[in-house]
N, CA, C and O atoms as a DFTB+ gen file, in Angstrom:
612 C
 N C O
     1  1     157.551     146.874      98.355
     2  2     157.905     145.660      99.054
     3  2     157.568     145.800     100.520
     4  3     157.772     146.844     101.141
     5  1     157.066     144.757     101.028
     6  2     156.738     144.844     102.444
     7  2     157.733     144.030     103.244
     8  3     158.264     143.032     102.756
     9  1     157.983     144.450     104.464
    10  2     158.927     143.764     105.355
    11  2     158.211     142.725     106.190
    12  3     157.022     142.473     105.998
    13  1     158.922     142.136     107.101
    14  2     158.331     141.127     107.965
    15  2     157.219     141.734     108.826
    16  3     157.272     142.900     109.215
    17  1     156.218     140.907     109.106
    18  2     155.103     141.360     109.927
    19  2     155.537     141.362     111.383
    20  3     156.115     140.394     111.877
    21  1     155.253     142.449     112.052
    22  2     155.595     142.565     113.464
    23  2     154.303     142.472     114.251
    24  3     153.369     143.244     114.031
    25  1     154.259     141.519     115.171
    26  2     153.074     141.356     116.003
    27  2     153.224     142.200     117.260
    28  3     154.323     142.378     117.784
    29  1     152.122     142.702     117.717
    30  2     152.177     143.508     118.926
    31  2     152.492     142.631     120.122
    32  3     152.225     141.429     120.108
    33  1     153.059     143.233     121.153
    34  2     153.383     142.481     122.370
    35  2     152.112     141.929     122.998
    36  3     152.109     140.826     123.544
    37  1     151.024     142.706     122.921
    38  2     149.751     142.281     123.514
    39  2     149.242     141.014     122.810
    40  3     148.797     140.073     123.468
    41  1     149.308     140.994     121.481
    42  2     148.841     139.830     120.708
    43  2     149.695     138.608     121.045
    44  3     149.160     137.517     121.246
    45  1     151.014     138.779     121.109
    46  2     151.923     137.683     121.415
    47  2     151.681     137.153     122.821
    48  3     151.694     135.938     123.017
    49  1     151.465     138.005     123.790
    50  2     151.215     137.583     125.165
    51  2     149.902     136.805     125.271
    52  3     149.837     135.788     125.962
    53  1     148.860     137.277     124.591
    54  2     147.575     136.570     124.626
    55  2     147.719     135.178     124.018
    56  3     147.174     134.206     124.542
    57  1     148.447     135.087     122.920
    58  2     148.660     133.787     122.285
    59  2     149.393     132.837     123.229
    60  3     149.017     131.672     123.358
    61  1     150.422     133.328     123.877
    62  2     151.187     132.506     124.807
    63  2     150.316     132.060     125.984
    64  3     150.440     130.924     126.442
    65  1     149.440     132.932     126.476
    66  2     148.560     132.579     127.591
    67  2     147.615     131.457     127.175
    68  3     147.381     130.534     127.956
    69  1     147.069     131.517     125.965
    70  2     146.176     130.464     125.483
    71  2     146.916     129.136     125.337
    72  3     146.372     128.080     125.658
    73  1     148.126     129.191     124.863
    74  2     148.919     127.969     124.706
    75  2     149.206     127.339     126.066
    76  3     149.042     126.131     126.241
    77  1     149.632     128.153     127.026
    78  2     149.920     127.649     128.375
    79  2     148.648     127.095     129.006
    80  3     148.678     126.035     129.632
    81  1     147.536     127.800     128.848
    82  2     146.262     127.325     129.402
    83  2     145.876     125.986     128.785
    84  3     145.369     125.105     129.479
    85  1     146.111     125.831     127.501
    86  2     145.810     124.563     126.831
    87  2     146.615     123.417     127.409
    88  3     146.080     122.330     127.629
    89  1     147.899     123.647     127.658
    90  2     148.734     122.612     128.259
    91  2     148.269     122.269     129.670
    92  3     148.279     121.103     130.065
    93  1     147.864     123.281     130.425
    94  2     147.373     123.040     131.787
    95  2     146.117     122.169     131.742
    96  3     145.982     121.235     132.532
    97  1     145.200     122.469     130.825
    98  2     143.971     121.678     130.698
    99  2     144.308     120.239     130.308
   100  3     143.758     119.303     130.887
   101  1     145.196     120.050     129.343
   102  2     145.580     118.695     128.926
   103  2     146.226     117.916     130.064
   104  3     145.929     116.737     130.255
   105  1     147.099     118.562     130.814
   106  2     147.758     117.893     131.934
   107  2     146.748     117.512     133.008
   108  3     146.838     116.432     133.590
   109  1     145.791     118.388     133.271
   110  2     144.765     118.107     134.276
   111  2     143.908     116.929     133.852
   112  3     143.609     116.058     134.670
   113  1     143.508     116.885     132.594
   114  2     142.687     115.784     132.091
   115  2     143.468     114.473     132.176
   116  3     142.907     113.452     132.573
   117  1     144.729     114.484     131.816
   118  2     145.542     113.268     131.857
   119  2     145.698     112.761     133.285
   120  3     145.626     111.555     133.523
   121  1     145.907     113.657     134.227
   122  2     146.076     113.245     135.613
   123  2     144.768     112.799     136.246
   124  3     144.771     111.958     137.145
   125  1     143.661     113.347     135.792
   126  2     142.362     113.012     136.373
   127  2     141.695     111.833     135.669
   128  3     140.570     111.471     136.011
   129  1     142.363     111.235     134.701
   130  2     141.776     110.100     133.976
   131  2     141.461     108.982     134.957
   132  3     142.265     108.694     135.844
   133  1     140.318     108.355     134.813
   134  2     139.948     107.307     135.760
   135  2     140.860     106.093     135.661
   136  3     141.370     105.766     134.590
   137  1     141.056     105.431     136.797
   138  2     141.843     104.204     136.836
   139  2     141.061     103.126     136.097
   140  3     139.874     102.928     136.355
   141  1     141.720     102.435     135.188
   142  2     141.009     101.446     134.374
   143  2     140.788     100.124     135.110
   144  3     140.015      99.284     134.649
   145  1     141.451      99.932     136.235
   146  2     141.239      98.698     136.983
   147  2     139.863      98.746     137.634
   148  3     139.430      99.784     138.134
   149  1     139.196      97.623     137.618
   150  2     137.879      97.540     138.223
   151  2     137.983      96.772     139.534
   152  3     138.925      96.012     139.757
   153  1     137.013      96.984     140.378
   154  2     136.968      96.251     141.632
   155  2     136.696      94.788     141.320
   156  3     135.853      94.487     140.475
   157  1     137.390      93.876     141.982
   158  2     137.161      92.455     141.709
   159  2     135.769      92.013     142.155
   160  3     135.238      92.477     143.164
   161  1     135.205      91.111     141.379
   162  2     133.892      90.550     141.684
   163  2     134.055      89.091     142.081
   164  3     134.914      88.383     141.554
   165  1     133.231      88.655     143.006
   166  2     133.259      87.275     143.480
   167  2     132.995      86.331     142.301
   168  3     132.003      86.508     141.593
   169  1     133.857      85.338     142.076
   170  2     133.654      84.421     140.949
   171  2     132.454      83.486     141.134
   172  3     132.025      82.840     140.178
   173  1     131.917      83.410     142.335
   174  2     130.768      82.542     142.598
   175  2     129.462      83.325     142.485
   176  3     128.559      82.922     141.753
   177  1     129.358      84.449     143.209
   178  2     128.091      85.199     143.260
   179  2     128.022      86.362     142.283
   180  3     126.934      86.777     141.882
   181  1     129.176      86.888     141.900
   182  2     129.195      88.082     141.053
   183  2     129.094      89.374     141.841
   184  3     129.059      90.455     141.253
   185  1     129.045      89.279     143.169
   186  2     128.977      90.467     144.024
   187  2     130.379      91.027     144.265
   188  3     131.377      90.379     143.950
   189  1     130.444      92.233     144.825
   190  2     131.725      92.847     145.169
   191  2     132.455      91.971     146.184
   192  3     131.832      91.352     147.046
   193  1     133.768      91.926     146.073
   194  2     134.581      91.076     146.947
   195  2     134.896      91.747     148.272
   196  3     134.941      92.973     148.380
   197  1     135.112      90.912     149.274
   198  2     135.658      91.335     150.558
   199  2     137.142      90.989     150.481
   200  3     137.480      89.809     150.389
   201  1     138.035      91.966     150.514
   202  2     139.471      91.677     150.341
   203  2     140.056      90.765     151.413
   204  3     141.158      90.242     151.247
   205  1     139.321      90.570     152.520
   206  2     139.806      89.697     153.582
   207  2     139.353      88.242     153.409
   208  3     139.776      87.369     154.167
   209  1     138.504      87.980     152.422
   210  2     137.997      86.624     152.187
   211  2     138.630      86.122     150.891
   212  3     138.140      86.401     149.797
   213  1     139.727      85.376     151.033
   214  2     140.481      84.939     149.852
   215  2     140.832      83.456     149.916
   216  3     140.812      82.834     150.978
   217  1     141.152      82.914     148.748
   218  2     141.633      81.545     148.599
   219  2     142.752      81.595     147.571
   220  3     142.656      82.322     146.582
   221  1     143.804      80.834     147.795
   222  2     144.881      80.741     146.813
   223  2     144.453      79.746     145.740
   224  3     144.079      78.609     146.025
   225  1     144.523      80.221     144.489
   226  2     144.122      79.412     143.339
   227  2     145.176      79.584     142.259
   228  3     145.423      80.700     141.803
   229  1     145.789      78.505     141.854
   230  2     146.837      78.518     140.821
   231  2     147.934      79.535     141.127
   232  3     148.497      80.148     140.220
   233  1     148.226      79.705     142.404
   234  2     149.314      80.586     142.825
   235  2     148.922      82.022     143.107
   236  3     149.745      82.794     143.599
   237  1     147.690      82.401     142.809
   238  2     147.229      83.770     143.055
   239  2     146.083      83.786     144.045
   240  3     145.373      82.793     144.198
   241  1     145.903      84.911     144.716
   242  2     144.809      85.029     145.687
   243  2     143.556      85.543     144.998
   244  3     143.549      86.626     144.412
   245  1     142.492      84.745     145.079
   246  2     141.184      85.104     144.541
   247  2     140.325      85.539     145.722
   248  3     140.291      84.864     146.751
   249  1     139.630      86.670     145.577
   250  2     138.783      87.120     146.680
   251  2     137.316      86.816     146.397
   252  3     136.887      86.709     145.248
   253  1     136.575      86.684     147.474
   254  2     135.162      86.320     147.433
   255  2     134.367      87.301     148.279
   256  3     134.938      88.076     149.046
   257  1     133.054      87.264     148.138
   258  2     132.210      88.172     148.908
   259  2     131.944      87.650     150.317
   260  3     131.693      88.433     151.233
   261  1     131.998      86.316     150.494
   262  2     131.673      85.735     151.800
   263  2     132.237      84.317     151.900
   264  3     132.676      83.736     150.908
   265  1     132.214      83.790     153.087
   266  2     132.715      82.434     153.336
   267  2     131.859      81.368     152.643
   268  3     132.365      80.312     152.263
   269  1     130.572      81.646     152.482
   270  2     129.682      80.696     151.803
   271  2     130.177      80.460     150.369
   272  3     130.176      79.329     149.883
   273  1     130.596      81.530     149.705
   274  2     131.107      81.406     148.329
   275  2     132.458      80.699     148.298
   276  3     132.760      79.973     147.351
   277  1     133.269      80.912     149.333
   278  2     134.546      80.194     149.420
   279  2     134.274      78.695     149.474
   280  3     134.935      77.916     148.788
   281  1     133.310      78.295     150.282
   282  2     132.971      76.871     150.406
   283  2     132.471      76.312     149.075
   284  3     132.842      75.204     148.688
   285  1     131.635      77.070     148.378
   286  2     131.134      76.627     147.070
   287  2     132.288      76.481     146.080
   288  3     132.328      75.526     145.304
   289  1     133.223      77.428     146.107
   290  2     134.387      77.383     145.217
   291  2     135.252      76.177     145.527
   292  3     135.663      75.457     144.617
   293  1     135.533      75.948     146.800
   294  2     136.382      74.822     147.192
   295  2     135.719      73.484     146.881
   296  3     136.410      72.502     146.607
   297  1     134.392      73.433     146.919
   298  2     133.670      72.196     146.612
   299  2     133.725      71.846     145.132
   300  3     133.706      70.670     144.768
   301  1     133.795      72.886     144.258
   302  2     133.800      72.656     142.810
   303  2     134.532      73.807     142.109
   304  3     133.919      74.602     141.397
   305  1     135.841      73.882     142.318
   306  2     136.613      75.003     141.752
   307  2     136.592      75.005     140.228
   308  3     136.702      76.068     139.617
   309  1     136.454      73.845     139.603
   310  2     136.415      73.784     138.135
   311  2     135.226      74.569     137.588
   312  3     135.322      75.193     136.531
   313  1     134.120      74.539     138.300
   314  2     132.905      75.255     137.879
   315  2     133.130      76.769     137.834
   316  3     132.537      77.462     137.008
   317  1     133.984      77.277     138.719
   318  2     134.196      78.723     138.841
   319  2     135.592      79.163     138.383
   320  3     135.959      80.327     138.547
   321  1     136.368      78.237     137.811
   322  2     137.763      78.519     137.450
   323  2     137.906      79.662     136.455
   324  3     138.798      80.496     136.610
   325  1     137.052      79.721     135.438
   326  2     137.171      80.777     134.423
   327  2     137.014      82.157     135.054
   328  3     137.791      83.067     134.766
   329  1     136.022      82.309     135.903
   330  2     135.804      83.618     136.550
   331  2     136.900      83.923     137.572
   332  3     137.258      85.083     137.777
   333  1     137.426      82.887     138.207
   334  2     138.543      83.093     139.139
   335  2     139.781      83.573     138.378
   336  3     140.459      84.500     138.821
   337  1     140.078      82.946     137.237
   338  2     141.227      83.377     136.425
   339  2     141.010      84.781     135.867
   340  3     141.937      85.589     135.816
   341  1     139.786      85.060     135.453
   342  2     139.471      86.404     134.949
   343  2     139.758      87.440     136.040
   344  3     140.321      88.498     135.759
   345  1     139.373      87.137     137.281
   346  2     139.651      88.048     138.391
   347  2     141.156      88.215     138.599
   348  3     141.634      89.325     138.833
   349  1     141.903      87.104     138.514
   350  2     143.352      87.171     138.693
   351  2     144.011      88.036     137.617
   352  3     144.962      88.762     137.904
   353  1     143.515      87.961     136.393
   354  2     144.051      88.798     135.312
   355  2     143.631      90.253     135.532
   356  3     144.453      91.160     135.401
   357  1     142.367      90.477     135.864
   358  2     141.853      91.834     136.052
   359  2     142.567      92.568     137.183
   360  3     142.721      93.788     137.130
   361  1     143.004      91.832     138.206
   362  2     143.671      92.461     139.351
   363  2     145.193      92.481     139.199
   364  3     145.902      92.937     140.097
   365  1     145.694      91.988     138.063
   366  2     147.131      92.043     137.801
   367  2     147.928      90.922     138.445
   368  3     149.158      90.946     138.409
   369  1     147.256      89.940     139.032
   370  2     147.970      88.818     139.644
   371  2     148.409      87.796     138.596
   372  3     149.390      87.078     138.786
   373  1     147.682      87.744     137.507
   374  2     148.049      86.938     136.346
   375  2     148.314      87.899     135.193
   376  3     147.753      88.993     135.153
   377  1     149.171      87.492     134.255
   378  2     149.424      88.273     133.057
   379  2     149.278      87.385     131.834
   380  3     149.428      86.165     131.907
   381  1     148.984      88.019     130.711
   382  2     148.820      87.255     129.483
   383  2     150.184      86.870     128.935
   384  3     151.094      87.695     128.863
   385  1     150.313      85.599     128.548
   386  2     151.568      85.087     128.006
   387  2     151.419      84.583     126.573
   388  3     152.414      84.299     125.906
   389  1     150.169      84.473     126.097
   390  2     149.911      83.985     124.748
   391  2     148.432      84.039     124.442
   392  3     147.631      84.480     125.267
   393  1     148.078      83.593     123.269
   394  2     146.673      83.549     122.858
   395  2     145.924      82.569     123.760
   396  3     146.384      81.442     123.947
   397  1     144.783      82.968     124.321
   398  2     144.050      82.066     125.208
   399  2     143.404      80.874     124.492
   400  3     142.994      79.917     125.148
   401  1     143.309      80.917     123.173
   402  2     142.733      79.791     122.441
   403  2     143.810      78.851     121.908
   404  3     143.680      77.632     122.017
   405  1     144.872      79.413     121.335
   406  2     145.897      78.570     120.711
   407  2     147.168      78.434     121.541
   408  3     147.908      77.461     121.397
   409  1     147.421      79.416     122.414
   410  2     148.676      79.442     123.161
   411  2     149.804      80.113     122.396
   412  3     150.889      80.316     122.940
   413  1     149.551      80.467     121.117
   414  2     150.574      81.115     120.291
   415  2     150.799      82.562     120.715
   416  3     150.053      83.113     121.525
   417  1     151.845      83.165     120.150
   418  2     152.205      84.547     120.451
   419  2     151.067      85.491     120.051
   420  3     150.449      85.322     119.000
   421  1     150.801      86.482     120.901
   422  2     149.744      87.464     120.641
   423  2     150.195      88.432     119.552
   424  3     151.337      88.892     119.551
   425  1     149.291      88.736     118.630
   426  2     149.569      89.656     117.532
   427  2     148.920      91.018     117.840
   428  3     147.764      91.076     118.258
   429  1     149.655      92.088     117.636
   430  2     149.136      93.435     117.855
   431  2     147.916      93.677     116.974
   432  3     147.865      93.228     115.829
   433  1     146.944      94.384     117.516
   434  2     145.748      94.719     116.750
   435  2     144.634      93.688     116.863
   436  3     143.605      93.807     116.198
   437  1     144.836      92.674     117.706
   438  2     143.811      91.634     117.854
   439  2     143.158      91.680     119.240
   440  3     142.579      90.689     119.684
   441  1     143.248      92.809     119.912
   442  2     142.742      92.924     121.273
   443  2     141.220      93.008     121.316
   444  3     140.568      93.505     120.397
   445  1     140.688      92.503     122.416
   446  2     139.248      92.497     122.648
   447  2     139.036      92.536     124.153
   448  3     139.761      91.880     124.900
   449  1     138.049      93.300     124.602
   450  2     137.740      93.360     126.025
   451  2     136.810      92.191     126.366
   452  3     135.726      92.058     125.797
   453  1     137.251      91.351     127.301
   454  2     136.481      90.183     127.724
   455  2     136.376      90.217     129.248
   456  3     137.389      90.190     129.948
   457  1     135.161      90.274     129.748
   458  2     134.979      90.324     131.197
   459  2     135.679      91.500     131.835
   460  3     136.163      91.403     132.963
   461  1     135.736      92.618     131.118
   462  2     136.389      93.820     131.643
   463  2     137.895      93.821     131.505
   464  3     138.557      94.727     132.012
   465  1     138.453      92.830     130.832
   466  2     139.901      92.699     130.685
   467  2     140.269      92.758     129.203
   468  3     139.641      92.100     128.373
   469  1     141.286      93.547     128.880
   470  2     141.799      93.619     127.506
   471  2     142.633      92.365     127.240
   472  3     143.621      92.112     127.929
   473  1     142.230      91.585     126.242
   474  2     142.896      90.325     125.914
   475  2     143.328      90.359     124.451
   476  3     142.582      90.822     123.589
   477  1     144.531      89.868     124.175
   478  2     145.032      89.793     122.812
   479  2     144.966      88.359     122.298
   480  3     144.932      87.407     123.078
   481  1     144.949      88.222     120.985
   482  2     144.867      86.902     120.344
   483  2     145.986      86.779     119.324
   484  3     146.627      87.769     118.971
   485  1     146.217      85.559     118.852
   486  2     147.285      85.323     117.876
   487  2     146.865      85.736     116.473
   488  3     147.705      86.013     115.617
   489  1     145.543      85.776     116.247
   490  2     145.054      86.086     114.911
   491  2     143.607      86.575     114.999
   492  3     142.954      86.450     116.035
   493  1     143.132      87.123     113.910
   494  2     141.751      87.608     113.883
   495  2     140.734      86.467     113.886
   496  3     139.574      86.674     114.245
   497  1     141.154      85.275     113.493
   498  2     140.248      84.119     113.524
   499  2     139.898      83.775     114.983
   500  3     138.729      83.566     115.310
   501  1     140.907      83.719     115.846
   502  2     140.662      83.447     117.267
   503  2     139.847      84.571     117.892
   504  3     138.899      84.327     118.638
   505  1     140.228      85.803     117.576
   506  2     139.483      86.949     118.102
   507  2     138.021      86.875     117.664
   508  3     137.114      87.111     118.461
   509  1     137.802      86.545     116.391
   510  2     136.449      86.467     115.843
   511  2     135.588      85.411     116.530
   512  3     134.399      85.629     116.761
   513  1     136.189      84.270     116.855
   514  2     135.453      83.216     117.557
   515  2     134.909      83.740     118.888
   516  3     133.749      83.519     119.235
   517  1     135.772      84.434     119.616
   518  2     135.376      84.951     120.930
   519  2     134.388      86.104     120.768
   520  3     133.417      86.212     121.517
   521  1     134.643      86.950     119.797
   522  2     133.792      88.123     119.558
   523  2     132.340      87.732     119.286
   524  3     131.420      88.450     119.677
   525  1     132.132      86.600     118.619
   526  2     130.789      86.150     118.252
   527  2     130.010      85.577     119.437
   528  3     128.783      85.490     119.384
   529  1     130.703      85.190     120.493
   530  2     130.064      84.551     121.646
   531  2     129.417      85.581     122.567
   532  3     129.745      86.767     122.520
   533  1     128.505      85.116     123.396
   534  2     127.894      85.958     124.416
   535  2     128.904      86.246     125.523
   536  3     129.955      85.608     125.580
   537  1     128.600      87.192     126.395
   538  2     129.534      87.650     127.427
   539  2     130.025      86.521     128.336
   540  3     131.230      86.384     128.545
   541  1     129.123      85.722     128.873
   542  2     129.543      84.627     129.765
   543  2     130.361      83.576     129.023
   544  3     131.344      83.055     129.551
   545  1     129.950      83.268     127.796
   546  2     130.683      82.290     126.998
   547  2     132.082      82.812     126.651
   548  3     133.034      82.035     126.578
   549  1     132.207      84.132     126.437
   550  2     133.520      84.723     126.167
   551  2     134.469      84.480     127.338
   552  3     135.620      84.088     127.144
   553  1     133.974      84.716     128.556
   554  2     134.806      84.508     129.754
   555  2     135.242      83.054     129.834
   556  3     136.402      82.771     130.131
   557  1     134.336      82.139     129.577
   558  2     134.668      80.709     129.612
   559  2     135.680      80.361     128.529
   560  3     136.629      79.623     128.793
   561  1     135.496      80.879     127.311
   562  2     136.414      80.584     126.209
   563  2     137.822      81.106     126.494
   564  3     138.811      80.422     126.232
   565  1     137.900      82.317     127.029
   566  2     139.192      82.977     127.217
   567  2     139.903      82.520     128.488
   568  3     141.111      82.284     128.466
   569  1     139.178      82.393     129.582
   570  2     139.816      82.096     130.861
   571  2     139.580      80.665     131.362
   572  3     140.147      80.268     132.380
   573  1     138.756      79.897     130.661
   574  2     138.389      78.562     131.128
   575  2     139.524      77.566     131.208
   576  3     139.621      76.819     132.181
   577  1     140.379      77.540     130.211
   578  2     141.450      76.530     130.186
   579  2     142.698      76.984     130.934
   580  3     143.516      76.157     131.340
   581  1     142.845      78.280     131.116
   582  2     144.061      78.802     131.737
   583  2     145.186      78.997     130.744
   584  3     146.240      79.528     131.094
   585  1     144.971      78.567     129.493
   586  2     145.990      78.711     128.449
   587  2     146.183      80.202     128.144
   588  3     145.211      80.949     128.027
   589  1     147.424      80.617     128.019
   590  2     147.724      81.991     127.643
   591  2     147.863      82.960     128.805
   592  3     148.030      84.160     128.590
   593  1     147.796      82.455     130.043
   594  2     147.933      83.311     131.231
   595  2     148.809      82.621     132.255
   596  3     148.816      81.394     132.353
   597  1     149.548      83.413     133.020
   598  2     150.417      82.853     134.057
   599  2     150.528      83.852     135.210
   600  3     150.207      85.031     135.065
   601  1     150.979      83.364     136.326
   602  2     151.193      84.205     137.494
   603  2     152.123      85.355     137.109
   604  3     153.176      85.131     136.511
   605  1     151.738      86.580     137.450
   606  2     152.551      87.746     137.113
   607  2     153.874      87.700     137.863
   608  3     153.951      87.237     139.001
   609  1     154.900      88.188     137.205
   610  2     156.246      88.173     137.805
   611  2     156.463      89.375     138.680
   612  3     157.536      89.527     139.264
C-alpha cells in the first residue's frame, strides 16, 4: 500500500510562483485594456470634434469640428440629427431606454454595434432589419427618430 504523495518544497514553490505570475499577468491585461469609448466625430463633416465647438441638441451638447459645421447643423438639424444622436449616445450623454425601432423593452442577446455604439433591440426581427442595412443606413434607422434613447440621468 502506498501512502499520500509528498511533493517537494521546491516543486510546491515553483507551482505557487507560476500561479502568482499568472494572476499578475491577468491583472495587468485587465487594467491595460483599451477604453471602449471613441472620440466623437462631427455629425456634419465626419472629422474629429473640437470640444470647444458645441451646440445643445435635445438637451445634450453635440460637438463639431468647426463653426462652419455648426452653421450647417443649425440651418438643417434634421439632416444631421441621426449622427448627432449617435454622438450623444457614444459619449454617454444619451442612454438607451428601449428598442430604437419599436420603442419596446430591449431583450438580452439582441445587441448590435451601430456607428461604434452597442445597441440592443426588442427582438431579433428588429435587429435583423438593421443588420441587413449598410453602415450609414444603420445609423439613420437606429438614431434617426430618437426613439429608444433619452438624456442620460
